[in-house]
Amino acid sequence: MRSVFDVIAQQPALVLPWIILLLPLLGFVVLCLFGDAIKRDEEDDGAGILATTVVLVSFGLAVWVFASLLAQSPANREGLRFVQPYLGFEWIEVGSFAISMSLLVDPLSALMMLVVTGVGGLIHIYSLGYMAHDEDRVRYFSYLNLFTFFMLLLILGGNLPLLFIGWEGVGLCSYLLIGFWFKKKSASDAGKKAFIVNRIGDAGLILGMALAWNAFGTLDTFELAEHAQNLAYEPIAQAGVVTAFCLLLFLGACGKSAQLPLHVWLPDAMEGPTPVSALIHAATMVTAGVYLVARMAPMFRLSEGALLAVAWVGAITALMAATIALVQTDIKRVLAYSTVSQLGYMFLACGIGAFGVGVFHVFTHAFFKALLFLGSGSVIHAMSGEQDMRKMGGLRAKIPVTFWTFVVGTATIAGIPYLAGYFSKDEILLNAVVRERMPLFWIGLFTAVLTAFYMSRLLFMTFFGTFRGGHDAEHHVHESPWTMLGPLVVLAGACFYVGTLPVDSFLGAAVRSPDQHHLEAPDWFTPTVWAAAFAGILGAFFMYVVYSGLPARIYAALRPLARVLEDKYGFDLAYDAFASKVVVDGSAGVLWKQVDASLIDGTVNGAGRFVDGVSRAARTLQTGVVRAYALVILGGAVALLGYLLWMR
């Protein structure tokens, strides 16, 4: 049998996924051990350069793997598995339960590798400028490297337990990065909120893994996809183990990808540094749920109930988040609710069976949403930390590079024709029409109008009109350094190109819908989609540029509705009430006072009191007087003698 070194020598690409995975981990370890030595003084950014370098090297190797995979014939791409059995090893082996430490590189994971390392590398570069004066930047860059490692483990893991380690790892890093400025109470609270809400979804993923092992006898993602070929389709009326498995996985996806009802953590996560928002909450971590659903696409296709749940939860989340974004005044929170809405779009696509199109939107979204978040960071940098759009205005002349790149990002997410967002959104809506899911189409189309409107509102409030932040603040407005502007320019350029890539065709039959290349749009479809994008933009231009006083009058006329949107449909209020009334008060009133104090403590204390009473009664016999003991002995002897005489 060939040795590991023989295999590596003959097929060096086999070891590349391991190198791609472990380089960011190496960067984390080095920064943890030697970070302070690397950062010799406040002006030295050696730690950031090291962290950025390892991610960029991983990106270069990911491009190599992707190109190698692209050179394969389509048939070979379907099942290309790296490292097992030659470079893999048994991780857990208990009886018949065995888990391999193996990586899976197929079209889906290869594409996600490019997103994580490519967009992640640009965000690392951006962070060199954004965090240049932060005294804790060594800790910051070590967290970024650790997050990158866990995200790569999530997408490369060849089985659900290995995927789950990456899943939990990015949750941990999210907690650390959201609460990076932990001395700020709102940041530490937001980190805890994200961590707790994600644990609810994670419980679903754990139960799903247990069910998969019990029902299918394997947790290997590749084998689960193959096993699906031998399972029967489950209509809603005949829902069975496949439906239960898919719904449990979807619960985990809802937590990680901020879908109803577990969406409340993501807007608060904007308390972290802006590059963190771009990396975790736009390009990578929040798309992990979509990745999981797409990875298990062969299983989901067998369950009508699970697909309906995915589609409708995604559609309702997309619409709800878009309406909340209409009334937000914090520039990052607008983008946060936009992310929730766009994730809903991705799940809508998966729910109607167009998994490849959903992944295509994951791909395009990574570029334009990272651009928008980093652009907002450039605005905040120019405004010396101010995030309220009501205190901005007229910035396009003061920070022109940021402005024009932001225009590209806004046009892309709005669905302006021939930019990246147009292609992926168009495919989602087209699939809804062709597959005769018209209610979902109309919800998606209306959400597209709202998206174009609230993003244009953000653009006009921030960059147009007159400056509203005061003379002193206006004097300090300045453009960002090129370490921040360079990634913006690259991402803006990508928005013109990435939408034309045949992502869905590359993904292979395991994810791509069989009829994807035979979709024909009705004559009315393209004009309708174009009109939706331009209607939203023109509506915002009319309200915030031409008649800038109109929004205040509309707000006054629709104040009850506006309050509902500002309260975010009451989800946070309901959860806070549940936490305080049910969890806290219930714990105090029932678990503490009744169960702990009354029942448990009462039982223990009652036993003690009983023993104490018996001891006190017995203690009266131990007087220490010899005559008393003699009397007792005499009394006992007389009693014994009397008993014997009576018995005779």
XYZ file of C-alpha atoms in Angstrom:
648
model
C 0.000 0.000 0.000
C 1.302 3.440 -0.856
C 2.462 5.636 1.990
C 1.025 9.059 2.717
C 4.189 10.674 1.343
C 3.922 8.727 -1.929
C 0.360 9.931 -2.382
C 1.313 13.535 -1.641
C 4.268 13.357 -4.036
C 2.104 12.027 -6.874
C -0.989 14.131 -6.143
C 0.075 17.247 -4.207
C -3.402 18.744 -4.505
C -4.602 16.162 -1.987
C -2.819 17.906 0.872
C -3.771 21.448 -0.142
C -7.131 21.487 1.683
C -5.359 20.644 4.925
C -2.852 23.454 4.383
C -5.639 25.892 3.517
C -7.448 24.877 6.692
C -4.504 24.911 9.079
C -2.725 28.104 7.987
C -5.225 30.441 9.749
C -5.022 28.225 12.843
C -1.242 28.566 12.746
C -1.644 32.344 12.527
C -3.903 32.288 15.580
C -1.453 30.203 17.603
C 1.513 32.416 16.684
C -0.395 35.588 17.562
C -1.502 34.116 20.889
C 2.033 33.103 21.837
C 4.134 35.849 20.286
C 1.662 38.618 19.395
C 3.016 41.172 21.854
C 6.568 40.547 20.634
C 5.480 40.980 17.014
C 3.780 44.284 17.860
C 6.833 46.065 19.208
C 5.227 49.496 19.452
C 1.957 51.290 18.763
C 2.915 52.072 15.160
C 4.008 48.512 14.300
C 1.257 46.410 12.726
C 3.229 43.181 12.361
C 0.409 41.181 13.948
C -2.089 42.393 11.359
C 0.317 41.728 8.501
C 0.928 38.180 9.719
C -2.799 37.473 10.121
C -3.523 38.899 6.684
C -0.690 36.993 5.023
C -1.805 33.545 6.195
C -5.346 34.178 4.922
C -4.109 35.453 1.556
C -1.846 32.415 1.180
C -4.850 30.203 1.957
C -6.755 32.085 -0.733
C -4.002 31.469 -3.276
C -4.051 27.749 -2.507
C -7.865 27.747 -2.650
C -7.656 29.199 -6.160
C -5.294 26.345 -7.069
C -7.722 23.742 -5.732
C -10.635 25.451 -7.462
C -8.763 25.541 -10.767
C -7.846 21.848 -10.392
C -11.475 21.035 -9.773
C -12.597 23.172 -12.702
C -10.227 21.236 -14.968
C -11.951 17.979 -14.046
C -14.711 16.620 -16.214
C -18.224 17.309 -14.845
C -18.613 13.627 -13.948
C -15.452 13.632 -11.864
C -16.458 16.826 -10.056
C -19.595 15.219 -8.647
C -17.777 12.983 -6.211
C -14.251 14.304 -5.863
C -13.225 13.613 -2.271
C -9.878 14.622 -0.865
C -7.801 13.017 1.915
C -9.918 9.972 2.706
C -8.724 7.266 2.931
C -5.057 8.154 2.370
C -4.713 11.359 4.359
C -7.678 10.857 6.672
C -7.744 8.961 9.930
C -10.291 7.592 12.327
C -11.188 10.291 14.823
C -13.816 8.521 16.951
C -14.396 4.764 16.947
C -16.778 3.217 19.491
C -18.210 -0.098 18.370
C -20.027 0.486 15.094
C -19.920 4.254 15.593
C -16.936 5.637 13.658
C -16.148 9.199 12.617
C -13.265 10.013 10.267
C -11.162 13.151 10.391
C -11.588 13.750 6.665
C -12.235 16.718 4.418
C -14.639 16.893 1.497
C -13.710 19.062 -1.466
C -16.410 19.231 -4.101
C -17.736 22.144 -6.179
C -19.809 23.522 -3.299
C -17.039 23.519 -0.680
C -14.455 24.744 -3.217
C -16.641 27.742 -4.068
C -17.178 28.537 -0.396
C -13.416 28.270 0.206
C -12.894 31.058 -2.319
C -15.500 33.235 -0.618
C -14.158 32.701 2.902
C -10.490 33.211 2.065
C -10.935 35.753 -0.755
C -13.456 38.126 0.806
C -11.954 37.354 4.207
C -8.510 38.359 2.944
C -9.832 41.713 1.706
C -11.478 42.314 5.070
C -8.181 41.528 6.809
C -6.473 44.127 4.594
C -9.226 46.642 5.381
C -8.760 45.951 9.097
C -5.111 47.019 8.869
C -6.340 50.577 8.419
C -9.569 50.410 10.410
C -7.975 48.944 13.563
C -4.594 50.667 13.205
C -4.960 52.673 16.418
C -6.719 50.054 18.531
C -4.472 48.915 21.371
C -5.999 45.412 21.304
C -5.479 44.759 17.619
C -3.330 41.674 18.299
C -6.305 40.070 20.021
C -8.553 41.270 17.192
C -6.451 39.712 14.420
C -6.001 36.483 16.372
C -9.797 36.192 16.609
C -10.131 36.835 12.864
C -7.667 34.046 12.082
C -9.402 31.654 14.473
C -12.758 32.469 12.903
C -11.366 31.809 9.424
C -10.077 28.405 10.553
C -13.423 27.363 12.022
C -15.345 28.620 8.982
C -13.100 26.600 6.689
C -13.567 23.559 8.922
C -17.333 24.021 8.693
C -17.373 23.998 4.901
C -14.644 21.370 4.407
C -15.752 18.923 7.107
C -16.522 15.591 5.487
C -19.083 14.601 8.110
C -21.660 16.292 10.310
C -19.679 16.064 13.605
C -16.644 17.705 12.000
C -18.923 20.314 10.416
C -20.482 20.834 13.844
C -17.109 21.632 15.428
C -16.626 24.371 12.841
C -20.251 25.422 13.389
C -19.697 25.864 17.132
C -16.288 27.426 16.552
C -17.639 30.257 14.409
C -20.320 30.781 17.056
C -17.604 31.152 19.687
C -15.602 33.547 17.506
C -18.747 35.522 16.755
C -19.272 35.962 20.491
C -15.660 37.092 20.940
C -15.703 39.512 18.000
C -19.156 41.003 18.608
C -18.139 41.680 22.191
C -14.599 42.699 21.215
C -15.012 46.057 22.945
C -16.248 44.242 26.043
C -15.944 47.288 28.311
C -18.924 48.677 26.395
C -22.030 47.088 27.962
C -24.068 47.061 24.753
C -21.264 45.139 23.004
C -20.933 42.506 25.731
C -24.729 42.127 25.885
C -24.894 41.700 22.099
C -22.214 39.009 22.216
C -24.131 37.086 24.886
C -27.382 37.451 22.957
C -25.817 36.027 19.789
C -24.300 33.141 21.725
C -27.536 32.208 23.530
C -29.835 32.470 20.498
C -27.475 30.352 18.410
C -27.494 27.641 21.084
C -31.225 27.164 20.473
C -30.624 26.442 16.816
C -27.616 24.287 17.607
C -29.832 21.979 19.662
C -31.732 21.207 16.450
C -28.520 20.328 14.634
C -27.416 18.015 17.461
C -30.781 16.214 17.455
C -30.615 15.994 13.669
C -27.235 14.262 13.844
C -28.541 11.803 16.434
C -31.560 11.048 14.240
C -29.362 10.615 11.143
C -27.143 8.053 12.841
C -30.133 6.156 14.199
C -32.062 6.194 10.923
C -29.368 6.100 8.237
C -26.361 4.611 10.032
C -23.916 7.314 8.895
C -23.017 10.946 9.544
C -20.765 11.301 6.483
C -22.201 14.080 4.308
C -21.175 12.357 1.099
C -22.753 9.063 2.166
C -25.940 10.801 3.332
C -26.315 12.355 -0.120
C -25.822 8.940 -1.747
C -28.184 7.303 0.761
C -30.933 9.716 -0.272
C -31.156 7.921 -3.633
C -32.572 4.879 -1.836
C -35.208 6.741 0.195
C -38.821 7.412 -0.736
C -40.315 10.855 -1.302
C -42.342 12.117 1.680
C -45.430 14.241 0.948
C -46.748 16.368 3.803
C -49.399 13.794 4.681
C -46.745 11.067 4.899
C -43.990 12.986 6.650
C -41.451 10.671 8.225
C -37.873 10.427 9.350
C -36.442 12.364 6.377
C -38.770 15.290 7.076
C -37.873 15.233 10.771
C -34.156 15.156 9.933
C -34.439 18.067 7.492
C -36.536 20.188 9.862
C -34.029 19.688 12.669
C -31.196 20.762 10.381
C -33.259 23.748 9.293
C -33.747 24.763 12.934
C -29.971 24.902 13.243
C -29.798 26.878 10.000
C -32.369 29.392 11.307
C -30.178 30.099 14.312
C -26.952 30.576 12.406
C -28.526 32.410 9.447
C -30.847 34.622 11.530
C -34.223 33.461 10.235
C -37.545 33.726 12.028
C -37.908 33.323 14.945
C -34.163 33.274 15.741
C -33.257 36.427 13.822
C -33.017 38.820 16.778
C -29.296 38.409 17.446
C -27.933 39.668 14.128
C -28.950 43.388 14.257
C -27.476 43.702 17.754
C -24.276 42.085 16.491
C -23.445 45.405 14.822
C -21.865 46.424 18.151
C -18.644 44.749 17.000
C -16.033 46.453 14.795
C -17.322 47.126 11.275
C -14.914 44.686 9.538
C -16.347 42.000 11.818
C -19.816 42.862 10.551
C -18.571 42.474 7.002
C -16.746 39.195 7.604
C -19.091 37.350 9.930
C -22.482 38.861 9.342
C -22.402 39.414 5.601
C -19.989 37.141 3.776
C -19.409 33.975 5.783
C -20.903 32.913 9.124
C -24.519 33.866 8.502
C -24.506 31.958 5.223
C -23.515 28.749 7.050
C -27.171 27.819 7.430
C -27.755 28.141 3.697
C -24.620 26.069 3.091
C -25.933 23.328 5.398
C -29.292 23.176 3.617
C -27.583 23.138 0.212
C -25.153 20.446 1.385
C -28.116 18.266 2.378
C -30.082 19.148 -0.787
C -30.601 15.472 -1.791
C -32.350 14.892 1.540
C -34.414 18.081 1.433
C -35.670 17.214 -2.058
C -37.332 14.136 -0.561
C -39.472 16.130 1.889
C -42.334 18.314 0.695
C -42.958 19.594 4.223
C -39.347 20.582 4.840
C -39.112 22.441 1.521
C -42.318 24.344 2.240
C -41.003 25.314 5.672
C -37.710 26.531 4.218
C -39.418 28.535 1.454
C -42.040 30.238 3.609
C -39.772 30.979 6.562
C -37.310 32.512 4.111
C -39.968 34.563 2.312
C -41.571 35.906 5.486
C -38.178 36.706 7.001
C -37.116 38.547 3.840
C -40.261 40.693 3.837
C -40.289 41.358 7.580
C -36.626 42.404 7.750
C -37.016 44.662 4.709
C -39.906 46.535 6.332
C -37.934 47.023 9.568
C -34.984 48.401 7.583
C -37.254 51.203 6.302
C -37.229 53.001 9.664
C -33.671 52.368 10.876
C -31.427 55.402 11.327
C -28.176 53.630 12.265
C -26.257 52.993 9.030
C -25.035 49.562 10.157
C -28.450 48.435 11.395
C -29.959 49.156 7.990
C -27.357 46.820 6.527
C -27.957 44.279 9.302
C -31.665 43.977 8.507
C -30.751 43.933 4.843
C -28.583 40.891 5.551
C -31.461 39.137 7.329
C -33.677 39.902 4.322
C -31.165 38.657 1.758
C -30.643 35.455 3.734
C -34.398 34.980 3.513
C -34.074 35.242 -0.264
C -31.481 32.455 -0.216
C -33.731 30.153 1.797
C -36.664 30.994 -0.463
C -34.601 29.742 -3.391
C -33.650 26.541 -1.558
C -37.250 25.980 -0.500
C -38.521 25.973 -4.075
C -35.840 23.456 -5.023
C -33.389 25.888 -6.648
C -30.507 25.122 -4.299
C -27.863 26.121 -6.814
C -29.500 29.508 -7.294
C -29.571 29.989 -3.527
C -25.831 29.297 -3.392
C -25.359 31.679 -6.351
C -26.987 34.430 -4.255
C -24.714 33.477 -1.339
C -21.778 34.040 -3.694
C -22.883 37.413 -5.079
C -24.132 38.599 -1.684
C -20.691 38.009 -0.170
C -19.220 40.638 -2.498
C -21.828 43.374 -2.503
C -22.703 43.114 1.200
C -19.037 43.075 2.234
C -18.631 46.166 0.043
C -21.554 47.898 1.739
C -20.428 47.055 5.267
C -16.859 48.110 4.594
C -18.202 51.249 2.915
C -20.248 52.017 6.017
C -17.078 51.529 8.055
C -15.340 54.087 5.854
C -18.220 56.509 6.453
C -18.053 55.906 10.213
C -14.268 56.404 10.089
C -14.785 59.701 8.258
C -17.420 60.747 10.804
C -15.152 59.944 13.779
C -17.378 57.108 14.964
C -20.834 58.565 14.221
C -23.329 55.996 12.872
C -26.609 57.975 12.884
C -27.556 58.841 9.294
C -29.590 61.817 10.536
C -26.275 63.468 11.441
C -24.695 62.866 8.041
C -25.474 64.230 4.567
C -23.483 65.808 1.758
C -20.546 63.425 2.160
C -20.144 62.546 -1.519
C -17.800 65.483 -2.148
C -15.770 64.878 1.001
C -15.190 61.105 0.644
C -15.589 60.516 -3.115
C -13.991 57.058 -3.356
C -16.197 55.755 -0.561
C -19.214 57.379 -2.214
C -18.743 55.857 -5.668
C -18.000 52.389 -4.346
C -21.078 52.682 -2.132
C -23.128 53.635 -5.179
C -21.991 50.416 -6.860
C -22.892 48.346 -3.797
C -26.308 49.985 -3.496
C -27.080 49.503 -7.187
C -26.012 45.869 -6.934
C -28.226 44.968 -3.982
C -31.088 46.957 -5.496
C -30.993 44.694 -8.543
C -29.913 47.171 -11.199
C -29.527 45.171 -14.435
C -26.211 43.517 -15.229
C -24.726 43.923 -11.770
C -24.144 40.840 -9.614
C -27.238 41.161 -7.443
C -29.485 41.432 -10.484
C -28.410 38.059 -11.857
C -28.855 36.071 -8.645
C -32.086 37.812 -7.570
C -33.503 37.468 -11.059
C -32.802 33.723 -10.981
C -34.580 33.319 -7.637
C -37.692 35.154 -8.799
C -37.653 33.372 -12.159
C -37.543 29.986 -10.457
C -40.521 30.962 -8.317
C -42.501 31.830 -11.470
C -41.499 28.793 -13.523
C -42.146 26.436 -10.607
C -45.575 28.044 -10.172
C -44.944 29.442 -6.719
C -46.608 32.764 -7.469
C -47.323 33.823 -3.843
C -43.620 33.443 -3.127
C -42.793 35.361 -6.297
C -44.955 38.341 -5.330
C -43.489 38.411 -1.817
C -39.993 38.290 -3.305
C -40.799 41.018 -5.831
C -42.293 43.345 -3.208
C -39.260 42.714 -1.001
C -37.057 43.695 -3.959
C -38.911 47.035 -4.208
C -38.416 47.633 -0.489
C -34.734 46.683 -0.752
C -34.119 49.186 -3.529
C -35.990 51.830 -1.519
C -34.304 51.473 1.880
C -30.826 51.107 0.377
C -31.348 54.216 -1.753
C -32.680 55.969 1.363
C -29.410 55.103 3.108
C -27.387 56.393 0.152
C -29.288 59.685 -0.131
C -29.381 60.389 3.629
C -25.654 59.753 3.948
C -24.143 61.280 0.829
C -26.679 63.809 -0.540
C -28.159 67.066 0.730
C -26.370 69.206 3.292
C -24.268 68.080 6.229
C -26.369 67.738 9.399
C -23.705 66.839 11.948
C -22.584 70.323 12.954
C -19.706 72.544 11.889
C -17.108 70.979 14.183
C -17.876 67.457 12.967
C -17.869 68.578 9.321
C -14.400 70.017 9.740
C -13.030 66.578 10.690
C -14.630 64.577 7.859
C -11.869 62.887 5.834
C -11.376 60.071 3.370
C -10.101 56.715 4.612
C -6.543 55.441 3.980
C -5.915 53.208 0.990
C -5.638 50.115 3.159
C -9.390 50.644 3.599
C -10.225 52.037 0.157
C -8.331 49.370 -1.791
C -10.657 46.511 -0.735
C -13.647 48.740 -1.523
C -12.432 49.277 -5.080
C -11.730 45.559 -5.584
C -15.162 44.547 -4.255
C -16.879 47.217 -6.352
C -15.127 45.892 -9.447
C -16.183 42.347 -8.540
C -19.831 43.447 -8.485
C -19.606 44.030 -12.250
C -18.196 40.572 -12.905
C -19.171 37.845 -10.437
C -22.822 37.811 -11.487
C -21.856 36.558 -14.943
C -20.080 33.453 -13.611
C -21.890 30.133 -14.224
C -21.923 29.233 -10.539
C -25.013 27.042 -10.703
C -23.593 25.007 -13.581
C -20.328 24.461 -11.732
C -21.989 23.213 -8.535
C -22.995 19.867 -10.010
C -26.112 17.734 -9.899
C -26.021 17.220 -6.134
C -27.002 20.872 -5.658
C -28.170 22.054 -9.075
C -31.799 21.471 -9.971
C -32.112 19.105 -12.963
C -34.276 21.532 -14.952
C -32.272 24.675 -14.159
C -31.034 25.196 -17.708
C -34.477 24.843 -19.276
C -36.160 27.811 -17.585
C -37.895 30.222 -19.915
C -39.039 33.566 -18.549
C -42.507 34.867 -19.500
C -42.561 38.044 -21.566
C -43.717 40.128 -18.626
C -41.036 38.897 -16.231
C -37.971 40.993 -17.159
C -39.826 44.357 -17.407
C -41.481 43.655 -14.055
C -38.196 42.893 -12.291
C -36.531 45.951 -13.808
C -39.469 48.141 -12.817
C -39.274 46.900 -9.216
C -35.656 47.988 -8.863
C -36.118 51.397 -10.439
C -39.389 52.060 -8.596
C -37.663 51.651 -5.240
C -34.757 53.907 -6.213
C -36.965 56.618 -7.718
C -39.301 56.524 -4.726
C -36.401 57.108 -2.348
C -34.968 59.855 -4.581
C -38.329 61.620 -4.648
C -38.739 61.444 -0.850
C -35.197 62.121 0.358
C -33.765 64.428 -2.311
C -36.553 66.187 -4.210
C -39.045 66.549 -1.322
C -36.888 65.982 1.740
C -39.647 67.058 4.119
C -42.020 64.347 2.905
C -40.708 61.476 5.099
C -41.521 63.410 8.298
C -45.120 63.977 7.149
C -45.532 60.338 6.151
C -44.095 59.256 9.494
C -46.593 61.444 11.359
C -49.506 60.111 9.298
C -48.462 56.479 9.747
C -47.092 56.757 13.278
C -48.773 53.558 14.641
C -47.294 51.500 11.805
C -43.924 53.202 12.197
C -43.893 52.336 15.890
C -44.538 48.684 15.071
C -41.567 48.695 12.695
C -39.367 50.560 15.176
C -40.288 47.954 17.808
C -39.266 45.278 15.276
C -42.704 43.660 15.416
C -42.250 43.155 19.140
C -39.918 40.165 18.891
C -37.291 41.652 21.189
C -39.940 42.873 23.616
C -41.570 39.441 23.667
C -38.271 37.655 24.204
C -37.256 40.119 26.924
C -40.618 39.606 28.619
C -40.230 35.844 28.350
C -36.715 36.013 29.753
C -37.674 38.281 32.659
C -41.138 36.937 33.501
C -40.824 33.264 32.669
C -37.129 32.470 32.992
C -36.040 34.868 35.758
C -39.285 35.188 37.736
C -40.171 31.557 37.096
C -36.761 30.489 38.324
C -37.136 32.663 41.418
C -40.752 31.822 42.207
C -40.913 28.150 41.257
C -37.438 26.651 40.992
C -35.899 28.634 43.845
C -38.646 29.309 46.374
C -40.816 26.239 45.823
C -38.529 23.520 44.500
C -35.175 24.495 45.982
C -36.130 26.305 49.198
C -39.356 24.507 50.091
C -38.959 20.990 48.706
C -35.220 20.272 48.613
C -34.131 22.464 51.513
C -37.283 21.494 53.439
C -36.511 17.800 53.063
C -32.875 18.212 54.106
C -33.678 20.577 56.973
C -36.590 18.400 58.093
C -34.319 15.373 58.295
C -31.886 17.418 60.359
C -34.616 18.617 62.701
C -35.872 15.037 63.180
C -32.411 13.777 64.104
C -31.935 16.777 66.387
C -35.219 16.015 68.209
C -34.373 12.351 68.664
C -30.907 13.307 69.896
C -32.329 15.759 72.409
C -34.685 13.061 73.779
C -31.879 10.501 73.992
C -29.563 13.034 75.602
C -31.711 13.127 78.770
C -30.568 9.568 79.514
C -26.899 10.609 79.539
C -26.759 12.654 82.766
C -23.216 11.723 83.904
C -24.467 10.801 87.432
C -23.303 7.300 88.523
C -26.232 6.821 90.904
C -28.648 7.452 88.059
C -26.923 4.842 85.910
C -27.043 2.334 88.843
C -30.730 3.044 89.252
C -31.326 2.385 85.560
C -29.353 -0.850 85.753
C -31.357 -1.916 88.830
C -34.623 -1.013 87.136
C -33.610 -3.040 84.077
C -32.695 -6.045 86.205
C -36.004 -5.880 88.077
C -37.906 -5.578 84.803
C -36.054 -8.524 83.286
C -36.625 -10.658 86.388
C -40.314 -9.742 86.439
C -40.652 -10.714 82.774
C -39.029 -14.124 83.376
C -41.257 -14.851 86.399
C -44.361 -13.879 84.433
C -43.382 -16.114 81.535
C -43.058 -19.078 83.889
